[in-house]
Coordinates of C-alpha atoms in Angstrom, one line a residue:
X1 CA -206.8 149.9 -22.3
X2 CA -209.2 149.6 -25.2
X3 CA -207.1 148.8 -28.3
X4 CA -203.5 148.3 -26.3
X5 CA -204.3 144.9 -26.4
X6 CA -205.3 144.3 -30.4
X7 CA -204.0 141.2 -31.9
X8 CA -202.3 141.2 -35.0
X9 CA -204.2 140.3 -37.9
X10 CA -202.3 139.5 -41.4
X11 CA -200.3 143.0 -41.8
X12 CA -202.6 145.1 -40.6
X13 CA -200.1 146.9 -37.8
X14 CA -200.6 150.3 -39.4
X15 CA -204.4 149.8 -38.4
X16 CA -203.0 148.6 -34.9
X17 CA -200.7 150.8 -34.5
X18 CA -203.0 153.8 -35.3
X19 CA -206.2 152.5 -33.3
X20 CA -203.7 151.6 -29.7
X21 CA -202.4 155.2 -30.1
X22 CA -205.5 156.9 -30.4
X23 CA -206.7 154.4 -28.0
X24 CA -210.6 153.9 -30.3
X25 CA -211.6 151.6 -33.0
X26 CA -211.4 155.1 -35.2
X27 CA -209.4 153.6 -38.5
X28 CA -210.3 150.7 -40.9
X29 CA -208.3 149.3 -43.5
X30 CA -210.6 150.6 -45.9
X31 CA -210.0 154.2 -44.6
X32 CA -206.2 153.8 -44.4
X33 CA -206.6 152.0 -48.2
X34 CA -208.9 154.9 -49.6
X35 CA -206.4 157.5 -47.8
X36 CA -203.1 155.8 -49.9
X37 CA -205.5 156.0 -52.9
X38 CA -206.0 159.7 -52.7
X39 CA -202.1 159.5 -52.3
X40 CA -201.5 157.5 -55.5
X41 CA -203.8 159.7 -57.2
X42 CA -201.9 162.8 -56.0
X43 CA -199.0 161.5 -57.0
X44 CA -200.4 160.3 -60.9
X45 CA -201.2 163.9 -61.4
X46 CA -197.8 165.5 -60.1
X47 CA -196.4 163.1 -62.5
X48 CA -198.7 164.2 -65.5
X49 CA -197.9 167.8 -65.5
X50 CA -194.6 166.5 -67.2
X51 CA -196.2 165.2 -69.8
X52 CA -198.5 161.8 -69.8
X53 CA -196.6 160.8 -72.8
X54 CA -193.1 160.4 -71.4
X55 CA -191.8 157.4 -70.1
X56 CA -191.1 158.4 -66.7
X57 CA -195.4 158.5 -66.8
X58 CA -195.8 155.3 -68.4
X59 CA -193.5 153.8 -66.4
X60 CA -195.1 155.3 -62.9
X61 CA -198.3 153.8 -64.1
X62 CA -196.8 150.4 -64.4
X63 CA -195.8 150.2 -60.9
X64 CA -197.5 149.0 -57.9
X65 CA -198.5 151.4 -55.3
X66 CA -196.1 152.8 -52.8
X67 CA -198.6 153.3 -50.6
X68 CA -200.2 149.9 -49.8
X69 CA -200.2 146.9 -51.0
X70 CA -202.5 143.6 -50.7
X71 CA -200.8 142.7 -47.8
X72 CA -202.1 145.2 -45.8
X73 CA -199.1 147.4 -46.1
X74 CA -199.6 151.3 -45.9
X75 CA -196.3 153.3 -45.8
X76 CA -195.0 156.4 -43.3
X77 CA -197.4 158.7 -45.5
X78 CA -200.3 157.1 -44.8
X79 CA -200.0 157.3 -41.4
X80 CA -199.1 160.8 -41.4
X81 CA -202.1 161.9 -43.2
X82 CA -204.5 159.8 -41.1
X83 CA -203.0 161.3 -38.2
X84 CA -203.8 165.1 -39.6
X85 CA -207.3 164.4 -39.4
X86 CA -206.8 164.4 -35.9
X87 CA -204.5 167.3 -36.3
X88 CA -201.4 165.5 -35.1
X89 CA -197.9 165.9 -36.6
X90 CA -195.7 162.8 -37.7
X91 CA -191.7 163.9 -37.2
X92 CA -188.5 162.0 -37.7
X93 CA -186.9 161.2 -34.2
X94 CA -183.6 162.1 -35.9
X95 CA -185.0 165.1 -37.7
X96 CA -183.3 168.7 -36.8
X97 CA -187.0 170.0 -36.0
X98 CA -186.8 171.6 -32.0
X99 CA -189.3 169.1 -30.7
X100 CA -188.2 166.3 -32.0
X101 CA -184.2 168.1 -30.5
X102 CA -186.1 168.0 -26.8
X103 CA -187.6 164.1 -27.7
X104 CA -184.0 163.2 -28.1
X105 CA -182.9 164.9 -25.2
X106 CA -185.1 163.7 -22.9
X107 CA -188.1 161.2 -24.7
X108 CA -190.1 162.2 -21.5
X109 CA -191.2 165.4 -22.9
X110 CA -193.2 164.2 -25.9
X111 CA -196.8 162.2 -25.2
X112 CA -196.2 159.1 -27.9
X113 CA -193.8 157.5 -30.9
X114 CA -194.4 155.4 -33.7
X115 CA -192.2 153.0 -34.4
X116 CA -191.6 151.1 -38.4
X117 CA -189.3 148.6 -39.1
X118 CA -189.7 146.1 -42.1
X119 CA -193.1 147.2 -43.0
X120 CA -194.3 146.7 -38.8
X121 CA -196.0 149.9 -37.2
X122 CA -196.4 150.0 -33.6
X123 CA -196.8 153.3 -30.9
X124 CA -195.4 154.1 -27.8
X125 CA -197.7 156.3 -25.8
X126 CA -197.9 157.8 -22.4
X127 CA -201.4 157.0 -20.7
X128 CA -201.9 158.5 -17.4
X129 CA -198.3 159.2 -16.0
X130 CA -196.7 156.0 -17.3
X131 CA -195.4 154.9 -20.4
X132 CA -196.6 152.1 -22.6
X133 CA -195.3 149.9 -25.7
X134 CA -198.3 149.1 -27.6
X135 CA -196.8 146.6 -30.1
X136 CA -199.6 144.7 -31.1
X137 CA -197.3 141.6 -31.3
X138 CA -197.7 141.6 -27.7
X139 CA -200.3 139.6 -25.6
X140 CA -200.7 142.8 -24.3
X141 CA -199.3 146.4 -23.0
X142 CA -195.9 146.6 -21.7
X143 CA -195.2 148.9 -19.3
X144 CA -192.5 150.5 -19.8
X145 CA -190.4 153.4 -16.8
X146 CA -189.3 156.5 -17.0
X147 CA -185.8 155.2 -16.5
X148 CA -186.2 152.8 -19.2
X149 CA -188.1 154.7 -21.9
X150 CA -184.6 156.4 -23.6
X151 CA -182.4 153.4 -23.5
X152 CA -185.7 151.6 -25.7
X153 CA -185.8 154.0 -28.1
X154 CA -181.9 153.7 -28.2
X155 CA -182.1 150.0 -28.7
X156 CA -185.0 150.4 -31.1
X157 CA -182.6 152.4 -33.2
X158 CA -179.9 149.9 -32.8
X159 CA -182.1 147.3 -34.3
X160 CA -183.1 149.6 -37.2
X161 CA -186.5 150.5 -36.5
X162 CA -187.2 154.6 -37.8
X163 CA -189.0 156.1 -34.8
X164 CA -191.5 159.7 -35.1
X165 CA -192.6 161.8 -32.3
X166 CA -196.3 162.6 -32.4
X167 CA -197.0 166.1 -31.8
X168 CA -200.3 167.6 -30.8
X169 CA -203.3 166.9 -28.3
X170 CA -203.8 163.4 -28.3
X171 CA -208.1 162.7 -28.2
X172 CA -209.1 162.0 -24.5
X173 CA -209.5 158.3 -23.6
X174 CA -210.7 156.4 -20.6
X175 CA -207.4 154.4 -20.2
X176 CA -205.6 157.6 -19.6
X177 CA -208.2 158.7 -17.1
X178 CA -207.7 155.8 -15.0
X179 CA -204.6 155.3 -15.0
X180 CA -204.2 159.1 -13.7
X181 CA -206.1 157.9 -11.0
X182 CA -204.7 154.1 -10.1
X183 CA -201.0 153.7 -11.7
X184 CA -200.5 150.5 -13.4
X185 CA -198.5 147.6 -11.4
X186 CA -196.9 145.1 -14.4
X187 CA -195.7 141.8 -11.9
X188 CA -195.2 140.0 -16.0
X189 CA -194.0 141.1 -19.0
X190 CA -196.2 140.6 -22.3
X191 CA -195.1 137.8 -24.8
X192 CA -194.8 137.8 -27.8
X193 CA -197.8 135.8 -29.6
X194 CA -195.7 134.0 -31.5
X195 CA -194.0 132.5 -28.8
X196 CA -197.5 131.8 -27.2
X197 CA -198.7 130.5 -30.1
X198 CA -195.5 127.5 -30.0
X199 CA -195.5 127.2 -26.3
X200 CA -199.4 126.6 -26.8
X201 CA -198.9 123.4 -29.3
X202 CA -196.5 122.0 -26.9
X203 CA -198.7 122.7 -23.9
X204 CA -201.7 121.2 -25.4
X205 CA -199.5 117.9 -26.3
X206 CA -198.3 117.8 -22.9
X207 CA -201.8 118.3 -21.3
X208 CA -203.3 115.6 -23.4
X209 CA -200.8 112.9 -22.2
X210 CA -200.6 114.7 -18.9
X211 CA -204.8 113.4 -19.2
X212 CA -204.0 110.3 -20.7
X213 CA -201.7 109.0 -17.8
X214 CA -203.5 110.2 -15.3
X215 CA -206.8 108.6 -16.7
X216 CA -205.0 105.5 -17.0
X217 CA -203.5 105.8 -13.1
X218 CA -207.5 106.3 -11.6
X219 CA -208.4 103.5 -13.9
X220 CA -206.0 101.4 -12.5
X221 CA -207.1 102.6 -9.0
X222 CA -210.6 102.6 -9.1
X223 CA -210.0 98.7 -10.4
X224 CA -207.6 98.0 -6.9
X225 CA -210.3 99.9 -5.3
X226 CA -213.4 97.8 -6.2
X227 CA -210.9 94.8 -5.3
X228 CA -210.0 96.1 -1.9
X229 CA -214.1 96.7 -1.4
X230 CA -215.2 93.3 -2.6
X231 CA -212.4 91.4 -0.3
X232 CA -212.9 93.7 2.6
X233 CA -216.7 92.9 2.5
X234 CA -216.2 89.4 1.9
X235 CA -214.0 89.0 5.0
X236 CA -216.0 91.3 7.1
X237 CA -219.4 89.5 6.8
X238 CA -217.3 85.8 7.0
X239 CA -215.9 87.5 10.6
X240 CA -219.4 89.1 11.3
X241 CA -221.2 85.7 10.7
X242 CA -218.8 84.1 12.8
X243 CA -219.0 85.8 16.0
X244 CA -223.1 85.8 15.8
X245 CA -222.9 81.9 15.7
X246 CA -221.0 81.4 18.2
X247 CA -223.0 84.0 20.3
X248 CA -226.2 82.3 19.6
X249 CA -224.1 78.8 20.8
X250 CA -223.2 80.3 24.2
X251 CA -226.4 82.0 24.8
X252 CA -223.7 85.3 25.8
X253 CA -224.7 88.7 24.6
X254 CA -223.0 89.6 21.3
X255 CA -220.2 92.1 21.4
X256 CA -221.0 95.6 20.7
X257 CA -218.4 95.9 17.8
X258 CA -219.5 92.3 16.3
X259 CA -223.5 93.8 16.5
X260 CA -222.3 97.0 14.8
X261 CA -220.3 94.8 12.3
X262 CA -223.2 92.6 11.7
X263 CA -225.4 95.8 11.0
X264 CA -223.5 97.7 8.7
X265 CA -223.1 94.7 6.4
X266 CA -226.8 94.3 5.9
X267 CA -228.2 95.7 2.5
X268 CA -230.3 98.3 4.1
X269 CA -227.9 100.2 5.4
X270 CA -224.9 102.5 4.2
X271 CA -222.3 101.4 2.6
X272 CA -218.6 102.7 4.5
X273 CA -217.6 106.3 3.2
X274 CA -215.0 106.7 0.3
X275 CA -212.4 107.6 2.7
X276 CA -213.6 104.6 5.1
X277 CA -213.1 102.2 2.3
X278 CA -209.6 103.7 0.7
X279 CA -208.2 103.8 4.7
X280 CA -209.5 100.5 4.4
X281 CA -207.9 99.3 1.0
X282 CA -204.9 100.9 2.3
X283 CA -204.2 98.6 5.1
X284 CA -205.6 95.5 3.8
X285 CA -203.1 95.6 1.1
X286 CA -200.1 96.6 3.3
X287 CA -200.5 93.8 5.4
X288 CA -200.9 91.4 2.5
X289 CA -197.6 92.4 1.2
X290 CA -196.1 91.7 5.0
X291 CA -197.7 88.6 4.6
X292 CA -195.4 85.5 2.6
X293 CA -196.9 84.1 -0.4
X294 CA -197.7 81.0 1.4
X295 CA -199.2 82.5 4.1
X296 CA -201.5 79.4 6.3
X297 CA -205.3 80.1 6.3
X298 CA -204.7 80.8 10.0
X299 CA -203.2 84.0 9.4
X300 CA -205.2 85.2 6.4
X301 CA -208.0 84.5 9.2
X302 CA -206.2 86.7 11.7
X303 CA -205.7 89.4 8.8
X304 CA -209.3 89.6 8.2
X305 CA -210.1 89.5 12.0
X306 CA -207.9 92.9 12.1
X307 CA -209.5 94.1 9.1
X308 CA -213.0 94.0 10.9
X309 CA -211.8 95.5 14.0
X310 CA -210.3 98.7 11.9
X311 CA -213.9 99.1 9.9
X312 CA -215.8 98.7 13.0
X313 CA -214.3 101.7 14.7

């Protein structure tokens, strides 16, 4: 949907609320401001045919606009008289007019509402064969079913929002093309962006210390890592060493795992994988802590021995 999803900006949701219904980027709050001008103007010279010298005159002058405001306020007759440029009607939900009778009846019947309450504007539109709420407080379109659409106009009402049915062709978009074609399929319900907008801080706090521990955790590993690499090297060229003396001694042929051994611990070849050397780390350490503190240098030998063994396959 092109506009469904518009953000609110300041208290521009007459804008918004126009725009998502149309479905087009066709107002501006210049346009909506110059249209509550022509209103104010309208309104100066009803007042004036009673005489620009009464007080009733002087005191109409005085006041702000009931039109709009700095705020980006425009009232229920702004709207209506944008929407006549696009020859739509603007009726009270509650109004004895007959369409607005048959809206109450049965909401179904009518294409789109607009919703006010406390100065926010937002539409209600069918697009396609589904019905949408196109608040643009919402992170996006709610979809809203047939079954559901009277009892949220009812609780809209309950809440003290003043709903009107739009009446008249509404100007063809691509949203309700496609979604003639390919229904929508909600799985989530919109937020609101205020409550996105709290849940974000908190999020963001949580993720940095979320980054902070874990930084500190791989730190700390990386450290017992490089520990575990430097020990299990150190043993495995003291065990490598070993066995080639006393194969030179004996004049027997090396073992095959001691010449492998020997070979990898050379400078000119590979160093063991990452995995190799965290299996590695892994059960170097586990023995140690089987081991008593005053573990005899014959078993730390025996340790290493098994240590070698384990790289070497």
């Amino acid at each position: 949907m092109n506009t469904a999803c518009l953000q609110q900006e300041g208290s521009l949701c007459a804008q918004h609320c126009l725009n998502a219904l149309l479905q087009g980027n066709y107002f501006t709050a210049v346009d909506l401001a110059d249209i509550a001008k022509q209103l104010d103007e309208s309104e100066r010279q009803q007042m004036a045919e009673a005489g620009t010298d009464s007080a009733e005159y002087r005191r109409f002058l005085q006041q702000p606009s009931n039109n709009f405001d700095d705020s980006g306020y425009f009232s229920v007759q702004v709207l209506a008289t944008a929407l006549r440029v696009w020859d739509l009607e603007f009726l009270p939900f509650n109004s004895s007019d007959a369409v607005a009778a048959a809206a109450r009846t049965n909401p179904r019947t009518q294409n789109a509402y607009i919703c006010n309450f406390r100065d926010h504007w937002f539409s209600v539109r069918k697009l396609g064969h589904q019905w949408f709420n196109l608040n643009s407080l919402l992170t996006g379109p709610e979809l809203i079913s047939d079954t559901y659409l009277t009892l949220f106009l009812t609780q809209l009402q309950q809440e003290g929002y003043s709903i009107f049915v739009v009446v008249g062709q509404l100007p063809q978009c691509e949203a309700d093309d496609l979604l003639k074609i390919m229904p929508a399929i909600q799985m989530v319900k919109p937020q609101l962006l205020s409550d996105v907008a709290d849940k974000g801080v908190v999020s963001s706090d949580d993720d940095v210390q979320r980054a902070l521990d874990e930084s500190q955790l791989l730190a700390a590993e990386e450290e017992e890592l490089q520990a575990a690499i430097a020990l299990s090297m150190q043993d495995f060229v003291l065990v490598a060493g070993s066995n080639r003396h006393r194969a030179v001694e004996t004049g027997t042929r090396e073992p095959a795992g001691a010449s492998t051994v020997a070979t990898t611990s050379t400078d000119d070849t590979v160093p063991p994988s990452t995995e190799e050397v965290r299996k590695k780390r892994l059960a170097f350490l586990q023995k140690v802590e089987n081991q008593p503190t005053d573990a005899s240098n014959e078993v730390t030998d025996s340790a290493c021995g098994n240590d070698t063994r384990t790289l070497g396959e």
